[in-house]
Amino acid sequence: MTDDEKKTLQADPDGLLTYEYIANHIGQPEMDLPWLVDNMIRTDGKGQFTASAARYLSAIDPKGYAAEISELISATIHKDREHSYPPSCAAFTVPTTANMSKNSPLPTTTSAVSTNGCIPPP
């Protein structure tokens, strides 16, 4: 990684740029994965891309990236504990047989979105 790339990634507002860098440079010897993991944890306030990076590394090489995966998962869990959801988003609709197709166990409507427009956390 070049200093310019690190400088750009340090300004990452939400972890997406860091995640994309990992995905686009995986396996390249110049990739500084420990630095990227630290940057991901620092920049991803919600843990969305931190969790995605853990899943991605696990799919690529779970043994080879075990330390990084563990660190990312730990950070994701910590970020989720700190996550505060607006009180108006506390209640979400639950799929019922009324919005289920006979042939599919999945809801046929967007019942995962509450009536107040909030999308539940993953």
mmCIF file of C-alpha atoms in Angstrom:
data_model
loop_
_atom_site.group_PDB
_atom_site.id
_atom_site.type_symbol
_atom_site.label_atom_id
_atom_site.label_comp_id
_atom_site.label_asym_id
_atom_site.label_seq_id
_atom_site.Cartn_x
_atom_site.Cartn_y
_atom_site.Cartn_z
ATOM 1 C CA MET A 1 0.000 0.000 0.000
ATOM 2 C CA THR A 2 1.198 3.461 -0.767
ATOM 3 C CA ASP A 3 1.088 6.355 1.656
ATOM 4 C CA ASP A 4 -1.395 8.087 -0.656
ATOM 5 C CA GLU A 5 -3.732 5.087 -0.520
ATOM 6 C CA LYS A 6 -3.527 5.046 3.269
ATOM 7 C CA LYS A 7 -4.219 8.773 3.408
ATOM 8 C CA THR A 8 -7.296 8.328 1.209
ATOM 9 C CA LEU A 9 -8.555 5.416 3.299
ATOM 10 C CA GLN A 10 -8.000 7.309 6.556
ATOM 11 C CA ALA A 11 -10.631 9.773 5.299
ATOM 12 C CA ASP A 12 -13.111 6.928 4.670
ATOM 13 C CA PRO A 13 -16.412 8.208 6.116
ATOM 14 C CA ASP A 14 -18.083 4.864 6.809
ATOM 15 C CA GLY A 15 -15.790 1.914 6.036
ATOM 16 C CA LEU A 16 -16.988 1.283 2.483
ATOM 17 C CA LEU A 17 -13.804 2.518 0.810
ATOM 18 C CA THR A 18 -11.726 0.303 3.083
ATOM 19 C CA TYR A 19 -13.947 -2.701 2.392
ATOM 20 C CA GLU A 20 -13.678 -2.097 -1.355
ATOM 21 C CA TYR A 21 -9.902 -1.795 -1.088
ATOM 22 C CA ILE A 22 -9.717 -5.146 0.718
ATOM 23 C CA ALA A 23 -11.981 -6.804 -1.858
ATOM 24 C CA ASN A 24 -10.076 -5.359 -4.821
ATOM 25 C CA HIS A 25 -6.574 -6.094 -3.496
ATOM 26 C CA ILE A 26 -7.007 -9.390 -1.610
ATOM 27 C CA GLY A 27 -3.965 -11.595 -1.860
ATOM 28 C CA GLN A 28 -1.650 -8.884 -3.139
ATOM 29 C CA PRO A 29 1.587 -8.864 -1.150
ATOM 30 C CA GLU A 30 1.656 -5.088 -0.757
ATOM 31 C CA MET A 31 -1.761 -5.053 0.952
ATOM 32 C CA ASP A 32 -1.345 -4.139 4.632
ATOM 33 C CA LEU A 33 -4.262 -6.161 6.002
ATOM 34 C CA PRO A 34 -3.633 -5.442 9.716
ATOM 35 C CA TRP A 35 -3.680 -1.702 8.948
ATOM 36 C CA LEU A 36 -6.815 -2.109 6.821
ATOM 37 C CA VAL A 37 -8.606 -4.016 9.600
ATOM 38 C CA ASP A 38 -7.727 -1.293 12.108
ATOM 39 C CA ASN A 39 -8.899 1.382 9.679
ATOM 40 C CA MET A 40 -12.134 -0.507 9.007
ATOM 41 C CA ILE A 41 -12.890 -0.749 12.708
ATOM 42 C CA ARG A 42 -12.092 2.945 13.201
ATOM 43 C CA THR A 43 -14.148 4.257 10.275
ATOM 44 C CA ASP A 44 -17.196 1.939 10.269
ATOM 45 C CA GLY A 45 -19.385 3.376 13.008
ATOM 46 C CA LYS A 46 -22.287 0.990 12.478
ATOM 47 C CA GLY A 47 -20.341 -2.218 11.886
ATOM 48 C CA GLN A 48 -21.992 -2.960 8.551
ATOM 49 C CA PHE A 49 -18.794 -3.099 6.510
ATOM 50 C CA THR A 50 -16.825 -4.573 9.400
ATOM 51 C CA ALA A 51 -19.191 -7.562 9.380
ATOM 52 C CA SER A 52 -19.044 -7.780 5.585
ATOM 53 C CA ALA A 53 -15.247 -7.770 5.638
ATOM 54 C CA ALA A 54 -15.238 -10.624 8.174
ATOM 55 C CA ARG A 55 -17.611 -12.641 5.967
ATOM 56 C CA TYR A 56 -15.548 -11.888 2.861
ATOM 57 C CA LEU A 57 -12.237 -12.921 4.446
ATOM 58 C CA SER A 58 -13.896 -16.040 5.832
ATOM 59 C CA ALA A 59 -15.080 -16.992 2.359
ATOM 60 C CA ILE A 60 -11.631 -16.426 0.848
ATOM 61 C CA ASP A 61 -9.434 -18.177 3.436
ATOM 62 C CA PRO A 62 -10.858 -18.751 6.934
ATOM 63 C CA LYS A 63 -7.642 -20.236 8.317
ATOM 64 C CA GLY A 64 -5.250 -17.811 6.684
ATOM 65 C CA TYR A 65 -7.216 -14.776 7.819
ATOM 66 C CA ALA A 66 -8.363 -16.196 11.173
ATOM 67 C CA ALA A 67 -6.799 -13.414 13.269
ATOM 68 C CA GLU A 68 -8.289 -10.646 11.132
ATOM 69 C CA ILE A 69 -11.692 -12.359 11.004
ATOM 70 C CA SER A 70 -11.713 -12.699 14.787
ATOM 71 C CA GLU A 71 -10.824 -9.036 15.262
ATOM 72 C CA LEU A 72 -13.500 -7.904 12.799
ATOM 73 C CA ILE A 73 -16.191 -10.086 14.379
ATOM 74 C CA SER A 74 -15.290 -8.858 17.856
ATOM 75 C CA ALA A 75 -15.517 -5.241 16.670
ATOM 76 C CA THR A 76 -18.838 -5.909 14.942
ATOM 77 C CA ILE A 77 -20.327 -7.346 18.127
ATOM 78 C CA HIS A 78 -19.018 -4.402 20.140
ATOM 79 C CA LYS A 79 -20.425 -1.877 17.645
ATOM 80 C CA ASP A 80 -23.826 -3.575 17.694
ATOM 81 C CA ARG A 81 -23.959 -3.383 21.499
ATOM 82 C CA GLU A 82 -23.380 0.351 21.272
ATOM 83 C CA HIS A 83 -25.846 0.848 18.438
ATOM 84 C CA SER A 84 -28.779 2.950 19.475
ATOM 85 C CA TYR A 85 -31.952 2.588 17.475
ATOM 86 C CA PRO A 86 -34.537 5.359 17.448
ATOM 87 C CA PRO A 87 -37.488 4.513 19.751
ATOM 88 C CA SER A 88 -39.875 4.881 16.825
ATOM 89 C CA CYS A 89 -38.056 1.989 15.157
ATOM 90 C CA ALA A 90 -38.426 -0.366 18.098
ATOM 91 C CA ALA A 91 -41.478 -2.193 16.743
ATOM 92 C CA PHE A 92 -41.394 -3.830 13.346
ATOM 93 C CA THR A 93 -44.032 -5.758 11.517
ATOM 94 C CA VAL A 94 -43.606 -9.490 11.499
ATOM 95 C CA PRO A 95 -44.373 -11.681 8.483
ATOM 96 C CA THR A 96 -47.669 -13.487 8.851
ATOM 97 C CA THR A 97 -49.543 -15.993 6.765
ATOM 98 C CA ALA A 98 -51.546 -13.073 5.366
ATOM 99 C CA ASN A 99 -48.517 -11.815 3.461
ATOM 100 C CA MET A 100 -47.010 -15.180 2.559
ATOM 101 C CA SER A 101 -47.357 -16.974 -0.728
ATOM 102 C CA LYS A 102 -48.642 -20.548 -0.626
ATOM 103 C CA ASN A 103 -45.541 -21.773 -2.471
ATOM 104 C CA SER A 104 -42.949 -19.643 -0.721
ATOM 105 C CA PRO A 105 -41.961 -19.409 2.928
ATOM 106 C CA LEU A 106 -40.870 -15.803 2.343
ATOM 107 C CA PRO A 107 -43.138 -12.781 2.766
ATOM 108 C CA THR A 108 -44.594 -11.485 -0.465
ATOM 109 C CA THR A 109 -44.539 -7.873 0.739
ATOM 110 C CA THR A 110 -41.910 -5.681 2.326
ATOM 111 C CA SER A 111 -43.043 -6.599 5.816
ATOM 112 C CA ALA A 112 -39.486 -6.181 7.049
ATOM 113 C CA VAL A 113 -40.129 -2.440 6.919
ATOM 114 C CA SER A 114 -42.222 -1.140 9.786
ATOM 115 C CA THR A 115 -45.227 1.044 9.278
ATOM 116 C CA ASN A 116 -43.188 4.103 10.296
ATOM 117 C CA GLY A 117 -40.633 3.517 7.516
ATOM 118 C CA CYS A 118 -37.780 2.284 9.691
ATOM 119 C CA ILE A 119 -35.735 -0.601 8.386
ATOM 120 C CA PRO A 120 -34.793 -3.113 11.084
ATOM 121 C CA PRO A 121 -31.131 -3.684 11.820
ATOM 122 C CA PRO A 122 -29.568 -6.767 10.213
#
